[in-house]
C-alpha atoms as a printed R data frame, in Angstrom:
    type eleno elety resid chain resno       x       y       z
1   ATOM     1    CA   UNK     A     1  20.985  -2.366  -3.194
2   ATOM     2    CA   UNK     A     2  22.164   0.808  -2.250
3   ATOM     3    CA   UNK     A     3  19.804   3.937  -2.794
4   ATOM     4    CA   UNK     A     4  17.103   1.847  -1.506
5   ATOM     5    CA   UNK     A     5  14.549   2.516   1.305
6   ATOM     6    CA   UNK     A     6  13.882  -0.556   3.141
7   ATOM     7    CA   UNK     A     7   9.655  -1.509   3.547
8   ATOM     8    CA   UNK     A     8  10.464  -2.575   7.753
9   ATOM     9    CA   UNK     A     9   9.228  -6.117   6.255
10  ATOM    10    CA   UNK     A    10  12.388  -8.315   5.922
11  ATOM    11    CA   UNK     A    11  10.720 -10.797   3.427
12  ATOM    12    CA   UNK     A    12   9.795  -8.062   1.323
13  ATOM    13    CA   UNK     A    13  13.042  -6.417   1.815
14  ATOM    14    CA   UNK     A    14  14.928  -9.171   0.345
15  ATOM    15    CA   UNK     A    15  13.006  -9.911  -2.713
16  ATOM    16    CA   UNK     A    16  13.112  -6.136  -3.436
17  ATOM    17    CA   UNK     A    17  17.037  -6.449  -3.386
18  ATOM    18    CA   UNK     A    18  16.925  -4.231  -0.264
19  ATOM    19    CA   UNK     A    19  13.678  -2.041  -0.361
20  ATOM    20    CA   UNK     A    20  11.613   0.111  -3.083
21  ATOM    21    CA   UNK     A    21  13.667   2.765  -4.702
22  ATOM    22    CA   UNK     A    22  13.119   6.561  -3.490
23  ATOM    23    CA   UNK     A    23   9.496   8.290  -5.570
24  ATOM    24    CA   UNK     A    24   8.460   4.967  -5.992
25  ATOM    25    CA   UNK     A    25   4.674   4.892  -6.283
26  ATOM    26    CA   UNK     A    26   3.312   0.729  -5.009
27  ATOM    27    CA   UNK     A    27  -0.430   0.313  -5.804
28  ATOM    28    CA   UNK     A    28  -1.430  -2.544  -3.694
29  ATOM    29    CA   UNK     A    29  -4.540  -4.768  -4.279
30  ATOM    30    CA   UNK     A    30  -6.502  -6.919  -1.953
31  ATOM    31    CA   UNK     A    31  -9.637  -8.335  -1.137
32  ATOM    32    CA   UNK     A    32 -11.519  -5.859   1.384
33  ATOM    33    CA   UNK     A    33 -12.104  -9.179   3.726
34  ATOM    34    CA   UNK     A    34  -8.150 -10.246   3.891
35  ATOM    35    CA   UNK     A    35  -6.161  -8.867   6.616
36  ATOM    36    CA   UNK     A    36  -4.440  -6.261   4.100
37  ATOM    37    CA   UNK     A    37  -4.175  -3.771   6.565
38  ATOM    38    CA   UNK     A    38  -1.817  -5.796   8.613
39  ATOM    39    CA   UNK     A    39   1.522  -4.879   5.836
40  ATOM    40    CA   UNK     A    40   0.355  -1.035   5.560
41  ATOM    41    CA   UNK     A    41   0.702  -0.836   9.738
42  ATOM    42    CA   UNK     A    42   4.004  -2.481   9.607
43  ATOM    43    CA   UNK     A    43   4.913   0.020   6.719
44  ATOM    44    CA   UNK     A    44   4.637   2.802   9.410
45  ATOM    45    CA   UNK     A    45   7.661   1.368  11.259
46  ATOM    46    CA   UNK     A    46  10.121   2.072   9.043
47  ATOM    47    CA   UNK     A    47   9.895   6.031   8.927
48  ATOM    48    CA   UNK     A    48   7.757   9.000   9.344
49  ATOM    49    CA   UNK     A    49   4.352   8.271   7.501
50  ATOM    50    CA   UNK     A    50   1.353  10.672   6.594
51  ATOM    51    CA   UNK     A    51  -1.298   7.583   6.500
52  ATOM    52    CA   UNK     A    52  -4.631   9.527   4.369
53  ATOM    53    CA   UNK     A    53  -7.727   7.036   5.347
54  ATOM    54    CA   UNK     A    54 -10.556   7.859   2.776
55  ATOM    55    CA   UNK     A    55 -13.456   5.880   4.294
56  ATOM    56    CA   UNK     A    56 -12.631   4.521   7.483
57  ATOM    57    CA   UNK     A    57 -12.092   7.583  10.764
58  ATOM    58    CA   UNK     A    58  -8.988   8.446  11.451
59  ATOM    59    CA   UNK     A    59  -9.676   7.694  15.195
60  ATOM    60    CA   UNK     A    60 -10.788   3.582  13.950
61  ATOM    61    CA   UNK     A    61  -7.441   3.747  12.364
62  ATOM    62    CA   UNK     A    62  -5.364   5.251  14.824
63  ATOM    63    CA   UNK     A    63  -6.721   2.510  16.995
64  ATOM    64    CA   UNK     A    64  -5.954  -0.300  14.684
65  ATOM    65    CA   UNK     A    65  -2.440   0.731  14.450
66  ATOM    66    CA   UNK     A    66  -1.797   1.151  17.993
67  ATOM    67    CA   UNK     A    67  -3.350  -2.548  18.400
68  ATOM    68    CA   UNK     A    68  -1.214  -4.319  16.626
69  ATOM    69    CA   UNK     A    69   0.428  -6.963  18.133
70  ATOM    70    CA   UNK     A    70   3.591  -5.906  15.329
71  ATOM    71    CA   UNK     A    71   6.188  -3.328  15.342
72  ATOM    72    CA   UNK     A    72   4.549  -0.185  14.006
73  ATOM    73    CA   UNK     A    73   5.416   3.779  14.420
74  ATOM    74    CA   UNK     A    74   3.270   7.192  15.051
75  ATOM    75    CA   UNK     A    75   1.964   8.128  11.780
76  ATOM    76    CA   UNK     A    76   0.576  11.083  11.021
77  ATOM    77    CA   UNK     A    77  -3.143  10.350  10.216
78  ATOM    78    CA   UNK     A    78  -5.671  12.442   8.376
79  ATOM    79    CA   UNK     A    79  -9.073  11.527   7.292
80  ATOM    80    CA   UNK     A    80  -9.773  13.003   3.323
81  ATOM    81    CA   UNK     A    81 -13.197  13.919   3.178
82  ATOM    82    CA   UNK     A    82 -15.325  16.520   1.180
83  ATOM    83    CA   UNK     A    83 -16.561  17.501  -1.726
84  ATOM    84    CA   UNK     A    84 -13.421  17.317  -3.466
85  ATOM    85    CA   UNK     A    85 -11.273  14.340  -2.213
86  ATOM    86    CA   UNK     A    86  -8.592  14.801  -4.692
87  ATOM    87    CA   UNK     A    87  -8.285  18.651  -3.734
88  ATOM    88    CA   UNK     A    88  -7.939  17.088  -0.190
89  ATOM    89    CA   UNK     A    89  -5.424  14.456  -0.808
90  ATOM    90    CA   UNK     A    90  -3.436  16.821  -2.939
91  ATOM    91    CA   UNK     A    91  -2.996  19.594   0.076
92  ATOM    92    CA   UNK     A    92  -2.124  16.966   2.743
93  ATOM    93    CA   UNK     A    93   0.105  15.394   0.756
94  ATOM    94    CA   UNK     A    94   1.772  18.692  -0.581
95  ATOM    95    CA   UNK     A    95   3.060  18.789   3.355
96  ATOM    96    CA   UNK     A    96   5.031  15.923   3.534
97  ATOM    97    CA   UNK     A    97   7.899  16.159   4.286
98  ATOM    98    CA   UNK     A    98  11.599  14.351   2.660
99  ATOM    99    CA   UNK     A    99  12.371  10.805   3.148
100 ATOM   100    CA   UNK     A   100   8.801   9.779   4.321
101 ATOM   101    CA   UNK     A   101   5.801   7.303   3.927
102 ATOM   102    CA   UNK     A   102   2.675   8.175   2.435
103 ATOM   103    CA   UNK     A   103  -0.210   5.550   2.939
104 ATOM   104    CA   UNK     A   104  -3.741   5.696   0.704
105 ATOM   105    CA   UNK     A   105  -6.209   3.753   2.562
106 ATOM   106    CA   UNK     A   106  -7.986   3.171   0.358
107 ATOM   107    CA   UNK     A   107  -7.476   4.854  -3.465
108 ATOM   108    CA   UNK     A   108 -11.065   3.866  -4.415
109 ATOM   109    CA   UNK     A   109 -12.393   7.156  -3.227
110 ATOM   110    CA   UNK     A   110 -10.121   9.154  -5.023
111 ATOM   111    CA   UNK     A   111 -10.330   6.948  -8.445
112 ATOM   112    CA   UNK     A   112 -13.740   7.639  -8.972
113 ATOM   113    CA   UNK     A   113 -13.191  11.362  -9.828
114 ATOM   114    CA   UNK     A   114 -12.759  12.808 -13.137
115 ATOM   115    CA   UNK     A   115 -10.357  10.867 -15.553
116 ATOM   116    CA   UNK     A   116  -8.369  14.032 -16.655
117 ATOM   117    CA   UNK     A   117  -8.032  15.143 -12.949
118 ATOM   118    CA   UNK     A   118  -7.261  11.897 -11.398
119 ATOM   119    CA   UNK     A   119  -4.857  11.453 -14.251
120 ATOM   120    CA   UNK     A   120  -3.355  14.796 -12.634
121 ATOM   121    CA   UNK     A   121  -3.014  13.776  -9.428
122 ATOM   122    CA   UNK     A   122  -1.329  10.710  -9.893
123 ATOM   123    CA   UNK     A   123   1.336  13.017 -12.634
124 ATOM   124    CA   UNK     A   124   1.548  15.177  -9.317
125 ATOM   125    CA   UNK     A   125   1.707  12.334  -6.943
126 ATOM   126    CA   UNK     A   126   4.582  10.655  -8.645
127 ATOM   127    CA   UNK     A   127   6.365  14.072  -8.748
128 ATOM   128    CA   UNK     A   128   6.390  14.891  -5.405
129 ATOM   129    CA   UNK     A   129   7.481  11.450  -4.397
130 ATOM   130    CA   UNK     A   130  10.694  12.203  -6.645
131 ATOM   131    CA   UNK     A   131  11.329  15.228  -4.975
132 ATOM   132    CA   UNK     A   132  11.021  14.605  -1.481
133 ATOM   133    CA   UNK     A   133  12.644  10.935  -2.249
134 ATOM   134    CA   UNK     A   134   9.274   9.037  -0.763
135 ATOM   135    CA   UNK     A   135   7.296   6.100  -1.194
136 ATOM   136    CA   UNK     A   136   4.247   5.998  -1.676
137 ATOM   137    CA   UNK     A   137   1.442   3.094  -1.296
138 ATOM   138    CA   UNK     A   138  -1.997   2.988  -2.580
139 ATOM   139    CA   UNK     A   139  -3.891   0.545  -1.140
140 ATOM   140    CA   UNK     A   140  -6.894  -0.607  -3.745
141 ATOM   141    CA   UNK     A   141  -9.949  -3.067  -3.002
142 ATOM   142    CA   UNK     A   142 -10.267  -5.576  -5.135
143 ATOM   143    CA   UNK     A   143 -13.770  -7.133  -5.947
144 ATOM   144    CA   UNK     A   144 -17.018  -5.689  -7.684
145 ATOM   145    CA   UNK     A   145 -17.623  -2.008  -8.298
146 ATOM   146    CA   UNK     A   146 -13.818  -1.403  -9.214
147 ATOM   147    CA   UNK     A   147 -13.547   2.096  -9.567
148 ATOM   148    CA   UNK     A   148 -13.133   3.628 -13.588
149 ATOM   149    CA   UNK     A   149  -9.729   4.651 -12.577
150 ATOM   150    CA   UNK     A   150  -8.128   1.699 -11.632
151 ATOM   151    CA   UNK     A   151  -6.335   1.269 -14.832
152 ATOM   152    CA   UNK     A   152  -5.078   4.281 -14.377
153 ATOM   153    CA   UNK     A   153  -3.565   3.897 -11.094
154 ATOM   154    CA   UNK     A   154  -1.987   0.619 -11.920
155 ATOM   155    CA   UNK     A   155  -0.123   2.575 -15.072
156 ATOM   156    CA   UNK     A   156   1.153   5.167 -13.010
157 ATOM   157    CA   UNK     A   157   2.496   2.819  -9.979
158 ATOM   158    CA   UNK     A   158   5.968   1.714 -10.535
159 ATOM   159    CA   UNK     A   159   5.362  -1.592  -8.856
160 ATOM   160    CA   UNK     A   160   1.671  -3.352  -8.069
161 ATOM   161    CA   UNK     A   161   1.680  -5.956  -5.043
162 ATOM   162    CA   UNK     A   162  -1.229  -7.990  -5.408
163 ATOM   163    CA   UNK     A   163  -2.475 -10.010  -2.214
164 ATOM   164    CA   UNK     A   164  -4.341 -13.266  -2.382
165 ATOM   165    CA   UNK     A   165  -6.075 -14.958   0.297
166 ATOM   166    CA   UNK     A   166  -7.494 -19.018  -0.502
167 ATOM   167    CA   UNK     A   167  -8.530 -21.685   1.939
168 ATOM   168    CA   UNK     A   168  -6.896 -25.003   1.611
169 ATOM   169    CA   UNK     A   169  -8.177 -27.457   3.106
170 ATOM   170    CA   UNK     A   170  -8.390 -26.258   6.286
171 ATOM   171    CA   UNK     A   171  -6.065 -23.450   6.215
172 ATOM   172    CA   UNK     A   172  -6.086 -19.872   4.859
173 ATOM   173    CA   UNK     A   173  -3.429 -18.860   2.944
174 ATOM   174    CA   UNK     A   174  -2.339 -15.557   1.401
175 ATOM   175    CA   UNK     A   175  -0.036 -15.115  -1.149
176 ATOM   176    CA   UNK     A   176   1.795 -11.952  -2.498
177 ATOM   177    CA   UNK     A   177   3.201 -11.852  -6.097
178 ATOM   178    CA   UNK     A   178   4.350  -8.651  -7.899
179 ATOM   179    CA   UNK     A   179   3.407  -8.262 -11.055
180 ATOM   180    CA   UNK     A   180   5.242  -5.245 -11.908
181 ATOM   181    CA   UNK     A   181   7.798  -3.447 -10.709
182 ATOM   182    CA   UNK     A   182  10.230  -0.671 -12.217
183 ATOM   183    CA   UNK     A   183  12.944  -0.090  -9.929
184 ATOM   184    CA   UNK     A   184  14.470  -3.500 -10.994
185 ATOM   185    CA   UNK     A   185  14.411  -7.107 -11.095
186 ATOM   186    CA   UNK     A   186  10.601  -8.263 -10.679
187 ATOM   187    CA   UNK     A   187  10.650 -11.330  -7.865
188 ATOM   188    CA   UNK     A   188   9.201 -13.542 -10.406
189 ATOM   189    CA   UNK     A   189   7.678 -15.763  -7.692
190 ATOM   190    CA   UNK     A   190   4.615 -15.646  -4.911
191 ATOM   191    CA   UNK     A   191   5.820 -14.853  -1.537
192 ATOM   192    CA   UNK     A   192   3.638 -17.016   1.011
193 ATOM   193    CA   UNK     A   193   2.855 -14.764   4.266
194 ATOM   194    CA   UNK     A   194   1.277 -15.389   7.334
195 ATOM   195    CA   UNK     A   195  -1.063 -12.592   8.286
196 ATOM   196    CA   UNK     A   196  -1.553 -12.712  11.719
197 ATOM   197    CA   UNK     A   197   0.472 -11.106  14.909
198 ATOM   198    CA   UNK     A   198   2.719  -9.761  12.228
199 ATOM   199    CA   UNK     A   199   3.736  -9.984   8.382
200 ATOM   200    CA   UNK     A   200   6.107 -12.999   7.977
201 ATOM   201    CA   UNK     A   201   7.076 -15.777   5.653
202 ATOM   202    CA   UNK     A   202   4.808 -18.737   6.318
203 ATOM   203    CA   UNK     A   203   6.794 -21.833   6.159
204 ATOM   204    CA   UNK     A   204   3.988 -24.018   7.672
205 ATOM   205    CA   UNK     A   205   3.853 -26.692   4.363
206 ATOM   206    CA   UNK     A   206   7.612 -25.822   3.395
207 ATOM   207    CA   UNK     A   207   9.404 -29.279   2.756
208 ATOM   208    CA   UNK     A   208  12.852 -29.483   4.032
């Protein structure tokens, strides 16, 4: 669909009808012990990408990236720490620049602050996504001690992917589905991946 900024993942690329549109804000949700990471590093290889990393270094993720065994580019990554995350966030984020990637890894830190404020930031966040035409991806934990925000942050995304990892038998299997998504028709269903060297469609127990 023209207008549309393509993710760099070509199965997610062609359920999206050619990408996410420009401002769009993606809150993504995964277990912390699934392989999650794997589709934010491949994110990087579409264009420039300011990559905030709220609990890990930003030397551990540097190194992660450059370790993958799948295409990924040279973000730009800062660590948000502090006494005031959001204030953080907000500043780093006010410098990027048109046409770009912004990565949240993870949102957790920043959705336990203040209701009203966090509230704010995501009203900012979605404006200056709009304005420099950028995506932006929030990558949430799933599991217990979900932050009081979370609600929040899944009402102000324009589209939530939601990654599920299962065993059967003796195979893990992860499954994407999105719930909700704005900028057009919702891919009504799961998208099987294979999380390994690189995102990809699994077609391991695909019948012919």
């Amino acid at each position: 669909m023209a207008g549309r900024l393509d993710t760099g993942i070509d199965v997610l690329d062609r359920k999206l009808d050619g990408g996410l549109p420009p401002g769009c804000i993606v809150a993504y949700t995964a277990e912390a012990a699934s392989q999650s990471e794997l589709l934010l590093y491949e994110l990087t290889a579409a264009r420039g990408t300011l990559y905030l990393t709220t609990e890990r270094s930003d030397d551990a993720v540097r190194h992660a990236i450059e370790s993958s065994p799948s295409e990924v580019g040279s973000p730009t990554v800062r660590h948000v720490s502090g006494d005031d995350p959001l204030e953080e966030a907000t500043r780093l984020i006010g410098a990027l620049p048109d046409g770009a990637n912004l990565i949240v890894d993870t949102v957790d830190v920043l959705e336990r602050a203040d209701t009203d404020e966090y509230i704010q930031f995501c009203n900012d966040l979605k404006s200056h996504m709009l304005e420099t035409g950028s995506i932006g991806v929030l990558h949430c934990l799933k599991g217990k001690g979900v932050p009081t925000n979370r609600s929040r942050t899944f009402h102000a995304a324009d589209a939530v992917f939601d990654l599920r990892t299962k065993i059967t038998g003796s195979e893990l299997e992860n499954h994407l589905t999105i719930p909700k998504f704005r900028g057009g028709a919702q891919p009504t269903e799961a998208i099987k991946l294979e999380l390994t060297e690189e995102v990809a469609i699994d077609t391991s127990r695909d019948i012919a």
